[in-house]
mmCIF file with all atom_site columns, C-alpha atoms in Angstrom:
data_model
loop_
_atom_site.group_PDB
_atom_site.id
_atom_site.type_symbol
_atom_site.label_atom_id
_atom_site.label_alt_id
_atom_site.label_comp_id
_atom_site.label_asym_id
_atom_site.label_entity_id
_atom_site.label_seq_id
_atom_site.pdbx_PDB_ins_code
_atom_site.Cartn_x
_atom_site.Cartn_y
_atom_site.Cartn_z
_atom_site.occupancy
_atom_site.B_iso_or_equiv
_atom_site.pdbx_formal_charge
_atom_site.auth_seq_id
_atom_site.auth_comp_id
_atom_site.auth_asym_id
_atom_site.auth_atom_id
_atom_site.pdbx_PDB_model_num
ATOM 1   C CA . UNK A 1 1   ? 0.000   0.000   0.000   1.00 82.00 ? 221 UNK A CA 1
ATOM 2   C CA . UNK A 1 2   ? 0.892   3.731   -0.257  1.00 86.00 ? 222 UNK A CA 1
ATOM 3   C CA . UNK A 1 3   ? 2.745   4.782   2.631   1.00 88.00 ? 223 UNK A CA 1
ATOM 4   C CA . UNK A 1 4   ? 0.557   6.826   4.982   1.00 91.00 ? 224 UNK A CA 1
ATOM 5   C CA . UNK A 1 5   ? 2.216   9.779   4.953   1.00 91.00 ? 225 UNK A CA 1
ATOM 6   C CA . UNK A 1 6   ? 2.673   9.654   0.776   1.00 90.00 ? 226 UNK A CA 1
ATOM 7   C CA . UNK A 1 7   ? -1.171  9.679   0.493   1.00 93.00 ? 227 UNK A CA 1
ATOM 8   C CA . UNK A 1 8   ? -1.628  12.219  3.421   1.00 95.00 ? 228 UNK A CA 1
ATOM 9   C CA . UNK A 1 9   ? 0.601   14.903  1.342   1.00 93.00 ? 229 UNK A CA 1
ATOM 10  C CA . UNK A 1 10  ? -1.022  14.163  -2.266  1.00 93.00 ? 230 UNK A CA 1
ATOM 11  C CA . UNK A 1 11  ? -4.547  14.307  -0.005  1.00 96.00 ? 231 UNK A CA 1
ATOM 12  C CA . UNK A 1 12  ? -4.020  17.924  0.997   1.00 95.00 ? 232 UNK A CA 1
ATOM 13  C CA . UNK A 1 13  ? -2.585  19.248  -2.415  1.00 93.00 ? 233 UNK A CA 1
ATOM 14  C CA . UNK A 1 14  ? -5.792  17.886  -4.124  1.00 94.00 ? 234 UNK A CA 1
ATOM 15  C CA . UNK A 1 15  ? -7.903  19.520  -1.493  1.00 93.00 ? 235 UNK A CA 1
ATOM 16  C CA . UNK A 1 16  ? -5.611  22.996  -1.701  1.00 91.00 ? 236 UNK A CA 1
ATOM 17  C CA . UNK A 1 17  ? -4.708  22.426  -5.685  1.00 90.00 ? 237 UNK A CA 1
ATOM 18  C CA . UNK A 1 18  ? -7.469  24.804  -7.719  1.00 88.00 ? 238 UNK A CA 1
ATOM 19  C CA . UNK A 1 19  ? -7.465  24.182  -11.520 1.00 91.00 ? 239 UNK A CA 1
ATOM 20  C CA . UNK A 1 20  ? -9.398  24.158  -14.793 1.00 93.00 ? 240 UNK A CA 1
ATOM 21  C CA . UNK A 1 21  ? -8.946  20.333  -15.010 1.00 95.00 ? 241 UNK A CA 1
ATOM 22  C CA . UNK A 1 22  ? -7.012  21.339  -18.720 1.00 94.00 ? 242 UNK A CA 1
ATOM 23  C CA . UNK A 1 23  ? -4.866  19.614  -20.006 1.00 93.00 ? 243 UNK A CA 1
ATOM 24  C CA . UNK A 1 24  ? -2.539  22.216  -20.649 1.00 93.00 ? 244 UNK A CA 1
ATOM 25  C CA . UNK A 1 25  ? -2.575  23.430  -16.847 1.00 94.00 ? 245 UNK A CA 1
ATOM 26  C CA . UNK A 1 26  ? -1.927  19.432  -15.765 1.00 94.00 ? 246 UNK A CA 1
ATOM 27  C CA . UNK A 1 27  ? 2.132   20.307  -15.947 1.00 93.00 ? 247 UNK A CA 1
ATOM 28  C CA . UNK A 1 28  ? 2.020   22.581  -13.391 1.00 93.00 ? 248 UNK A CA 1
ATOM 29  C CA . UNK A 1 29  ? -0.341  20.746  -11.252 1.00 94.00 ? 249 UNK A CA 1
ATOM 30  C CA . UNK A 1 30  ? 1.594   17.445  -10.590 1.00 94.00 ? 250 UNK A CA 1
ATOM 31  C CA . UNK A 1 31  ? 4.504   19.856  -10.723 1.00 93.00 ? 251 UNK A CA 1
ATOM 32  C CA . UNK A 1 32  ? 2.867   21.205  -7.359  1.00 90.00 ? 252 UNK A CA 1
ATOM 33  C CA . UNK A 1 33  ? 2.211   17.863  -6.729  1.00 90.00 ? 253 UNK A CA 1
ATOM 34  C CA . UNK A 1 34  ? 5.771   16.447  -6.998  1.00 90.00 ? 254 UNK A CA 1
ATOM 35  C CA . UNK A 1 35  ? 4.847   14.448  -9.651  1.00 93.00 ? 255 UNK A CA 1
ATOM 36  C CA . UNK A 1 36  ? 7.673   14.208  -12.240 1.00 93.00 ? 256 UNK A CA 1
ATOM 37  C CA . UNK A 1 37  ? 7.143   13.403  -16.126 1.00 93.00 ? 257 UNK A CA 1
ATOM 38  C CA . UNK A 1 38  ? 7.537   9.702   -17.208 1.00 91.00 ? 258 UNK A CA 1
ATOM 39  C CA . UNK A 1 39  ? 7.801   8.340   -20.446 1.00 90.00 ? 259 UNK A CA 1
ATOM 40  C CA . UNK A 1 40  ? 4.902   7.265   -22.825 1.00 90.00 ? 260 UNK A CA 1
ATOM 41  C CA . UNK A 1 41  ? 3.098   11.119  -22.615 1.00 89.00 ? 261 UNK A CA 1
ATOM 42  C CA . UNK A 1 42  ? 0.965   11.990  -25.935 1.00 90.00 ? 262 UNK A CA 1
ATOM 43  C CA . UNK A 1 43  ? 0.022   15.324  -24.143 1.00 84.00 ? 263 UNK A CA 1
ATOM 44  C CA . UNK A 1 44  ? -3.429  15.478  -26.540 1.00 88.00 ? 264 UNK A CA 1
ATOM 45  C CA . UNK A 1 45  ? -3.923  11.760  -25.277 1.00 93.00 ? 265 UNK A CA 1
ATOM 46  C CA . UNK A 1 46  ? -2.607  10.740  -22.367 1.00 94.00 ? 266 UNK A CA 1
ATOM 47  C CA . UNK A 1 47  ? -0.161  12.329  -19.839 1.00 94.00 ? 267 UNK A CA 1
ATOM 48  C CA . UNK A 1 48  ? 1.977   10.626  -17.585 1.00 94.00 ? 268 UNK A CA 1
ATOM 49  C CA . UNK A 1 49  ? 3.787   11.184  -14.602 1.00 94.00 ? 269 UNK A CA 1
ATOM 50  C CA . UNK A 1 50  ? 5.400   9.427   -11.691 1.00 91.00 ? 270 UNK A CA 1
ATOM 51  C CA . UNK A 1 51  ? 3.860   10.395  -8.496  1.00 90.00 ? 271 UNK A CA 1
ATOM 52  C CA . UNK A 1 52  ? 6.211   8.522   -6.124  1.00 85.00 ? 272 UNK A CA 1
ATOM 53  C CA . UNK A 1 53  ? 3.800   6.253   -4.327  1.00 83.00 ? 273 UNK A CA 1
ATOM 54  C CA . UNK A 1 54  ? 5.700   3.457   -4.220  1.00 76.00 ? 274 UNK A CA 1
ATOM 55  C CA . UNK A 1 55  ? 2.789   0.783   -5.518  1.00 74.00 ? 275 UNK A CA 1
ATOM 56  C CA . UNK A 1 56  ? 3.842   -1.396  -8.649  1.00 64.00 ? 276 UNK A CA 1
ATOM 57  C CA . UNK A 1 57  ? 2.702   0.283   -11.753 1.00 64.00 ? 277 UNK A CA 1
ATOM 58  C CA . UNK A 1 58  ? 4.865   3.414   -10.249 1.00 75.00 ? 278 UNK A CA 1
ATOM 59  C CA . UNK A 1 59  ? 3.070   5.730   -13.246 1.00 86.00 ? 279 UNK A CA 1
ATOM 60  C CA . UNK A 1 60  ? -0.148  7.664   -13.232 1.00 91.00 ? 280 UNK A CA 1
ATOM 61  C CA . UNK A 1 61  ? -1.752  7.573   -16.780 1.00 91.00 ? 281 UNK A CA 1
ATOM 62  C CA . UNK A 1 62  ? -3.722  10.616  -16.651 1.00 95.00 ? 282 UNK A CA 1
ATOM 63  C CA . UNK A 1 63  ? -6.479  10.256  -20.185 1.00 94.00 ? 283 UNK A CA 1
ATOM 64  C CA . UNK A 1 64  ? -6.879  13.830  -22.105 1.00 94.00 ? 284 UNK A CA 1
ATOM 65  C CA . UNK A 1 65  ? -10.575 13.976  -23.895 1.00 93.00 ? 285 UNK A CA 1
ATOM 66  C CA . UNK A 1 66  ? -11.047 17.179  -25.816 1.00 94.00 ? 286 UNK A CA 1
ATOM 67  C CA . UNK A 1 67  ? -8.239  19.157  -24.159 1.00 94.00 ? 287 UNK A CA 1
ATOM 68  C CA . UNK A 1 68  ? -9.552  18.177  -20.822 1.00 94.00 ? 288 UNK A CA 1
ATOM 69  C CA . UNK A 1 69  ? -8.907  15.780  -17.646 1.00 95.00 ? 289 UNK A CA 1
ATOM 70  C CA . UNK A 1 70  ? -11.912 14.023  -16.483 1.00 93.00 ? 290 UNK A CA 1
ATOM 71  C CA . UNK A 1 71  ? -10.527 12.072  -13.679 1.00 95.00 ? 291 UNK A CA 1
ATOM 72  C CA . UNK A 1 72  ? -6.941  11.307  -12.209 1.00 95.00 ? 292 UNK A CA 1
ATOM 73  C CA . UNK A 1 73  ? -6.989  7.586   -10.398 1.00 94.00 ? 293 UNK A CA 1
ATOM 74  C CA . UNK A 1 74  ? -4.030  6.357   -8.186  1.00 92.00 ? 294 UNK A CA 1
ATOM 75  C CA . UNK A 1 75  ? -3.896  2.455   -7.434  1.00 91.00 ? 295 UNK A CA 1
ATOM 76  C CA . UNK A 1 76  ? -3.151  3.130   -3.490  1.00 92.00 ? 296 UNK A CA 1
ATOM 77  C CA . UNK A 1 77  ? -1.993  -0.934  -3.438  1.00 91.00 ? 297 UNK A CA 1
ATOM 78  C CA . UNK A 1 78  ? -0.223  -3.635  -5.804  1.00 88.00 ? 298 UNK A CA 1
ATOM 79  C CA . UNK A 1 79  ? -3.130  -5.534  -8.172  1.00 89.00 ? 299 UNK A CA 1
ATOM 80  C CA . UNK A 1 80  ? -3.137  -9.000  -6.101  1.00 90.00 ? 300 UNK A CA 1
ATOM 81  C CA . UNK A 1 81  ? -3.002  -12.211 -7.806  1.00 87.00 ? 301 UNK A CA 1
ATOM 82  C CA . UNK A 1 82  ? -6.392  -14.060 -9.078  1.00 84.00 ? 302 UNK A CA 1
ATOM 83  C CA . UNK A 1 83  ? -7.393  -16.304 -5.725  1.00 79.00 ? 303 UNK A CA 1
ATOM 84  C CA . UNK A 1 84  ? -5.171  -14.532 -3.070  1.00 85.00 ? 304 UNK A CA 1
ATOM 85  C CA . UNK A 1 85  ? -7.703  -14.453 -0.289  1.00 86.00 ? 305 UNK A CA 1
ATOM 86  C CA . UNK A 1 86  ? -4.861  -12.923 1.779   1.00 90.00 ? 306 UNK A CA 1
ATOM 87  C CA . UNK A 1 87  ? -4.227  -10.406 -0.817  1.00 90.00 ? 307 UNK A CA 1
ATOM 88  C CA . UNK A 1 88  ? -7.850  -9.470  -0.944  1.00 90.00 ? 308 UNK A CA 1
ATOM 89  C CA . UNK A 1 89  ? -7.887  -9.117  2.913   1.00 92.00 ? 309 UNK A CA 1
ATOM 90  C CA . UNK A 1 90  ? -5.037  -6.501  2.748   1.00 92.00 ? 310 UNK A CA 1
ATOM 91  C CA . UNK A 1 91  ? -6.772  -4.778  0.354   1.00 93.00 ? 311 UNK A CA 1
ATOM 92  C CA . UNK A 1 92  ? -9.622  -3.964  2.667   1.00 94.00 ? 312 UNK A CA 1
ATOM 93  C CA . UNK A 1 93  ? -7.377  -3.411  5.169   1.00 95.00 ? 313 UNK A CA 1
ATOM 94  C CA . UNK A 1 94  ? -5.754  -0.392  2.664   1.00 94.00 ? 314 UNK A CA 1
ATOM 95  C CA . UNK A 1 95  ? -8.995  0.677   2.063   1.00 97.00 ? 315 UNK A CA 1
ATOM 96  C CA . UNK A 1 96  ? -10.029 1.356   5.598   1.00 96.00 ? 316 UNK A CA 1
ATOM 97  C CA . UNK A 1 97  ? -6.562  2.796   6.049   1.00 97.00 ? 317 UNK A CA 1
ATOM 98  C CA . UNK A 1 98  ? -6.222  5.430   3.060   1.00 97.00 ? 318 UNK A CA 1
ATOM 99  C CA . UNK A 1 99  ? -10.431 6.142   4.255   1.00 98.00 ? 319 UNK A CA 1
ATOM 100 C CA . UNK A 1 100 ? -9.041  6.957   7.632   1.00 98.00 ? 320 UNK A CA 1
ATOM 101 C CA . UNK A 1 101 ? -5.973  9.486   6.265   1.00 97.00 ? 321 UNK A CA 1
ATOM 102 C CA . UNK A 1 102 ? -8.479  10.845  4.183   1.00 98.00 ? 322 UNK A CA 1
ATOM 103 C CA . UNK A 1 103 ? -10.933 11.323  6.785   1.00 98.00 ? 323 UNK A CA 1
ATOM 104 C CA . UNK A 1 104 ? -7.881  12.992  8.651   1.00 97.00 ? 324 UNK A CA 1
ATOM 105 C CA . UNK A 1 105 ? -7.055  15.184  6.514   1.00 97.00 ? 325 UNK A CA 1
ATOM 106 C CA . UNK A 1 106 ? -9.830  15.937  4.177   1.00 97.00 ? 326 UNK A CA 1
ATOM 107 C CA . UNK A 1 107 ? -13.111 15.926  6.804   1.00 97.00 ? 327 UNK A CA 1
ATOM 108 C CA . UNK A 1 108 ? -16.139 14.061  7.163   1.00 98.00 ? 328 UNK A CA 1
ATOM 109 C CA . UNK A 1 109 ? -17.006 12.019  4.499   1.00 98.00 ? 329 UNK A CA 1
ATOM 110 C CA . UNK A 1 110 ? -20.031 13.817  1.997   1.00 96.00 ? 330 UNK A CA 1
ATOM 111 C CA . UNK A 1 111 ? -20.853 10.112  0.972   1.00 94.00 ? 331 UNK A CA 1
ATOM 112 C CA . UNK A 1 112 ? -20.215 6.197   1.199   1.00 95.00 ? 332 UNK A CA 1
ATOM 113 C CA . UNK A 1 113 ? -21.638 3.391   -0.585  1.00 92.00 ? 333 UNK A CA 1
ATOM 114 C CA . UNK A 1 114 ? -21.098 -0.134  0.912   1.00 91.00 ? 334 UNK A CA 1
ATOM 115 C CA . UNK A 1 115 ? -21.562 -2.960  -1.033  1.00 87.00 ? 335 UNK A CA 1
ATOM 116 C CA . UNK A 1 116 ? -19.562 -5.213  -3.324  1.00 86.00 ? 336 UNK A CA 1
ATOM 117 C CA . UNK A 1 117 ? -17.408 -1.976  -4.700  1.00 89.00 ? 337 UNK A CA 1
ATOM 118 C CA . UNK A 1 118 ? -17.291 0.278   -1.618  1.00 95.00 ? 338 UNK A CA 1
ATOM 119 C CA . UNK A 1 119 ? -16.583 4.045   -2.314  1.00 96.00 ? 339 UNK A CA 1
ATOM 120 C CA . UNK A 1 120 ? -16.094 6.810   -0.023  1.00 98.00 ? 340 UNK A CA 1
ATOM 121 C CA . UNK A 1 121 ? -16.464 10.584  -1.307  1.00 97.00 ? 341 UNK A CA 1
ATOM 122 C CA . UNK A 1 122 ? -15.404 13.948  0.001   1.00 97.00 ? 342 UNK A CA 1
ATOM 123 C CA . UNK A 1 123 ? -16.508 16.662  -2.052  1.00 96.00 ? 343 UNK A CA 1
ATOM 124 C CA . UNK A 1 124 ? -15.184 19.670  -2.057  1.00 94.00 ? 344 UNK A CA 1
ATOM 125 C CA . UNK A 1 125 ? -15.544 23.488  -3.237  1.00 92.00 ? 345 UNK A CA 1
ATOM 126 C CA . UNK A 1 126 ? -14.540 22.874  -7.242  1.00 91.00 ? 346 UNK A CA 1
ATOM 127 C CA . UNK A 1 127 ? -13.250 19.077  -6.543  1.00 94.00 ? 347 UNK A CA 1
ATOM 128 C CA . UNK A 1 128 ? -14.095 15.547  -5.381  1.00 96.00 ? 348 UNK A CA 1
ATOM 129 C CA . UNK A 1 129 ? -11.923 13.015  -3.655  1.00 97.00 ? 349 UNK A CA 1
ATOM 130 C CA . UNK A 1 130 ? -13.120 9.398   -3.840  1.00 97.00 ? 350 UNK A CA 1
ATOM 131 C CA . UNK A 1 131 ? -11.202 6.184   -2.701  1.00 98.00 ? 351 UNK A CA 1
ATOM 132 C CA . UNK A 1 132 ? -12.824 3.515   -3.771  1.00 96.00 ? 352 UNK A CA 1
ATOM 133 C CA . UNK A 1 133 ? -11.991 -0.934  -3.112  1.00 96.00 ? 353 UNK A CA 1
ATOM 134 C CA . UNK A 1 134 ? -12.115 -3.475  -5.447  1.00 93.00 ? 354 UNK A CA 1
ATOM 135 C CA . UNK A 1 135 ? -11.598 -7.016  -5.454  1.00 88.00 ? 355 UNK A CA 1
ATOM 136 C CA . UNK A 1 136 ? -7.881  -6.904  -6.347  1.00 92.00 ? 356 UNK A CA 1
ATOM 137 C CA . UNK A 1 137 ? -6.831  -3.405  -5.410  1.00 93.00 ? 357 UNK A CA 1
ATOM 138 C CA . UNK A 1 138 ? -7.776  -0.052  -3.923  1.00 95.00 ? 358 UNK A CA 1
ATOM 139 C CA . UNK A 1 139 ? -7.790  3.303   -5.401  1.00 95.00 ? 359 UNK A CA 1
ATOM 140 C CA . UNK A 1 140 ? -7.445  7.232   -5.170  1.00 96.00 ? 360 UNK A CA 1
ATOM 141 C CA . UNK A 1 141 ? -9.551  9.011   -7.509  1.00 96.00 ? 361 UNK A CA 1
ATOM 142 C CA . UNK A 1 142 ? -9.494  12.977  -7.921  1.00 96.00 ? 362 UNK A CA 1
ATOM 143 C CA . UNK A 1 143 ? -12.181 14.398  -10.180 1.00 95.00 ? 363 UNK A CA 1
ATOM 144 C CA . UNK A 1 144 ? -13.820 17.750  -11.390 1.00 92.00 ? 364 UNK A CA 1
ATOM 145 C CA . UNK A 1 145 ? -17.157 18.025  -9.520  1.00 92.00 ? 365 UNK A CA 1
ATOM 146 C CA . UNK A 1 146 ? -19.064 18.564  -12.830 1.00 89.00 ? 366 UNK A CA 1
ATOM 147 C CA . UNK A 1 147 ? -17.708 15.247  -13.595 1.00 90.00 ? 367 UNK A CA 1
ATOM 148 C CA . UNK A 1 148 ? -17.921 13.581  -10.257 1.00 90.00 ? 368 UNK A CA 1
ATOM 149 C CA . UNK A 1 149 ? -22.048 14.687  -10.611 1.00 90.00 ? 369 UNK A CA 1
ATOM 150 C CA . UNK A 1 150 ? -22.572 12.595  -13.791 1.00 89.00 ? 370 UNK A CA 1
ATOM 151 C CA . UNK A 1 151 ? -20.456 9.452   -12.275 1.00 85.00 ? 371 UNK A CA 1
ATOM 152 C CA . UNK A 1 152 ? -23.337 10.193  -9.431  1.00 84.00 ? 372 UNK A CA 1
ATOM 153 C CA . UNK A 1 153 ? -26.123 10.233  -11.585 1.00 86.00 ? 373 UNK A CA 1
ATOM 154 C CA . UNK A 1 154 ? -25.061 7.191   -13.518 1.00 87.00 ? 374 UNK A CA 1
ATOM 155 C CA . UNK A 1 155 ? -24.624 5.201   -10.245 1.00 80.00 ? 375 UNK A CA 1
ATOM 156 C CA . UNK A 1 156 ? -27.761 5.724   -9.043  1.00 81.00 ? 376 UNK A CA 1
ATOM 157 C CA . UNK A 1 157 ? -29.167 4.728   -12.296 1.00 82.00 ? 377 UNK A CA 1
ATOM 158 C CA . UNK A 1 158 ? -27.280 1.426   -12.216 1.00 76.00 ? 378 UNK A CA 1
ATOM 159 C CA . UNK A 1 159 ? -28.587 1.103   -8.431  1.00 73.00 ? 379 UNK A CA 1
ATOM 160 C CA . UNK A 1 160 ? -32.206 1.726   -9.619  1.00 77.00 ? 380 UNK A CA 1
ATOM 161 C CA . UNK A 1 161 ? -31.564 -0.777  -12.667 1.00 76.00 ? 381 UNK A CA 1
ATOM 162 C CA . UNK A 1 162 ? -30.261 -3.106  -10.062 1.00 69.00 ? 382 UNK A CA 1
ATOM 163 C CA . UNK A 1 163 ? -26.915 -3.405  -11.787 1.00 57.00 ? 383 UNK A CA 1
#
């Protein structure tokens, strides 16, 4: 898992970090961030950078749609291995712990939705923080609020549609 301290830092320069979610301005944000420039950028396509946390993939791919960033997602632990029920138990366990830091340093949580694929949400003035558990690994996700509004809308669609 991130280190505690890693995702503590990156938690308070998302909630103090104001932007126009461009693509052009993402340089100078995970410039603030201390994110440094890895190789594989098509800056119209995808941009991406190495944001020091220390989990396996060690590169944020960060997707450009019409000149625009719709979401930035951070794997906050390693992908386990297919039938690792030990794996899968210290993936909750970095769920509950990067919900915690969040909690810590970000507030109250605005929303949570238990289930299968458990999110927690903190939304904030012009941004939305979300970590979020799946079977094989946990994540950070940092999102516009226009956008984080439509993934709202289509959730509770899915929930009414029972899917």
């Amino acid at each position: 898992m991130v280190d505690a301290r890693v995702l503590r830092e990156t938690l308070r320069s998302f909630r103090d970090v104001e932007w126009d979610w461009s693509a052009a301005g993402l340089p100078v944000v995970a410039e603030r961030l201390g994110w440094e420039p890895a190789a594989g950028s098509v800056p119209e396509v995808v941009q991406v950078f190495d944001p020091h946390f220390g989990v396996a993939t060690g590169v944020v791919e960060i997707p450009v749609i019409a000149g625009t960033v719709k979401q930035i997602m951070l794997r906050l632990t390693d992908v386990i291995p297919d039938a690792d029920p030990a794996g899968e138990n210290a993936v909750q366990d970095a769920f509950v712990d990067a919900v915690a830091v969040a909690t810590e340093v970000l507030g109250e949580p605005s929303g949570r939705e238990a289930g299968e694929l458990p999110h927690v949400v903190w939304r904030g003035p012009s941004s939305t923080v979300r970590i979020e558990r799946y079977r094989k690994t946990a994540v950070l996700v940092w999102l516009g609020n226009a956008v984080a509004d439509r993934l709202a809308r289509v959730e509770e669609r899915d929930a009414v549609r029972g899917g």
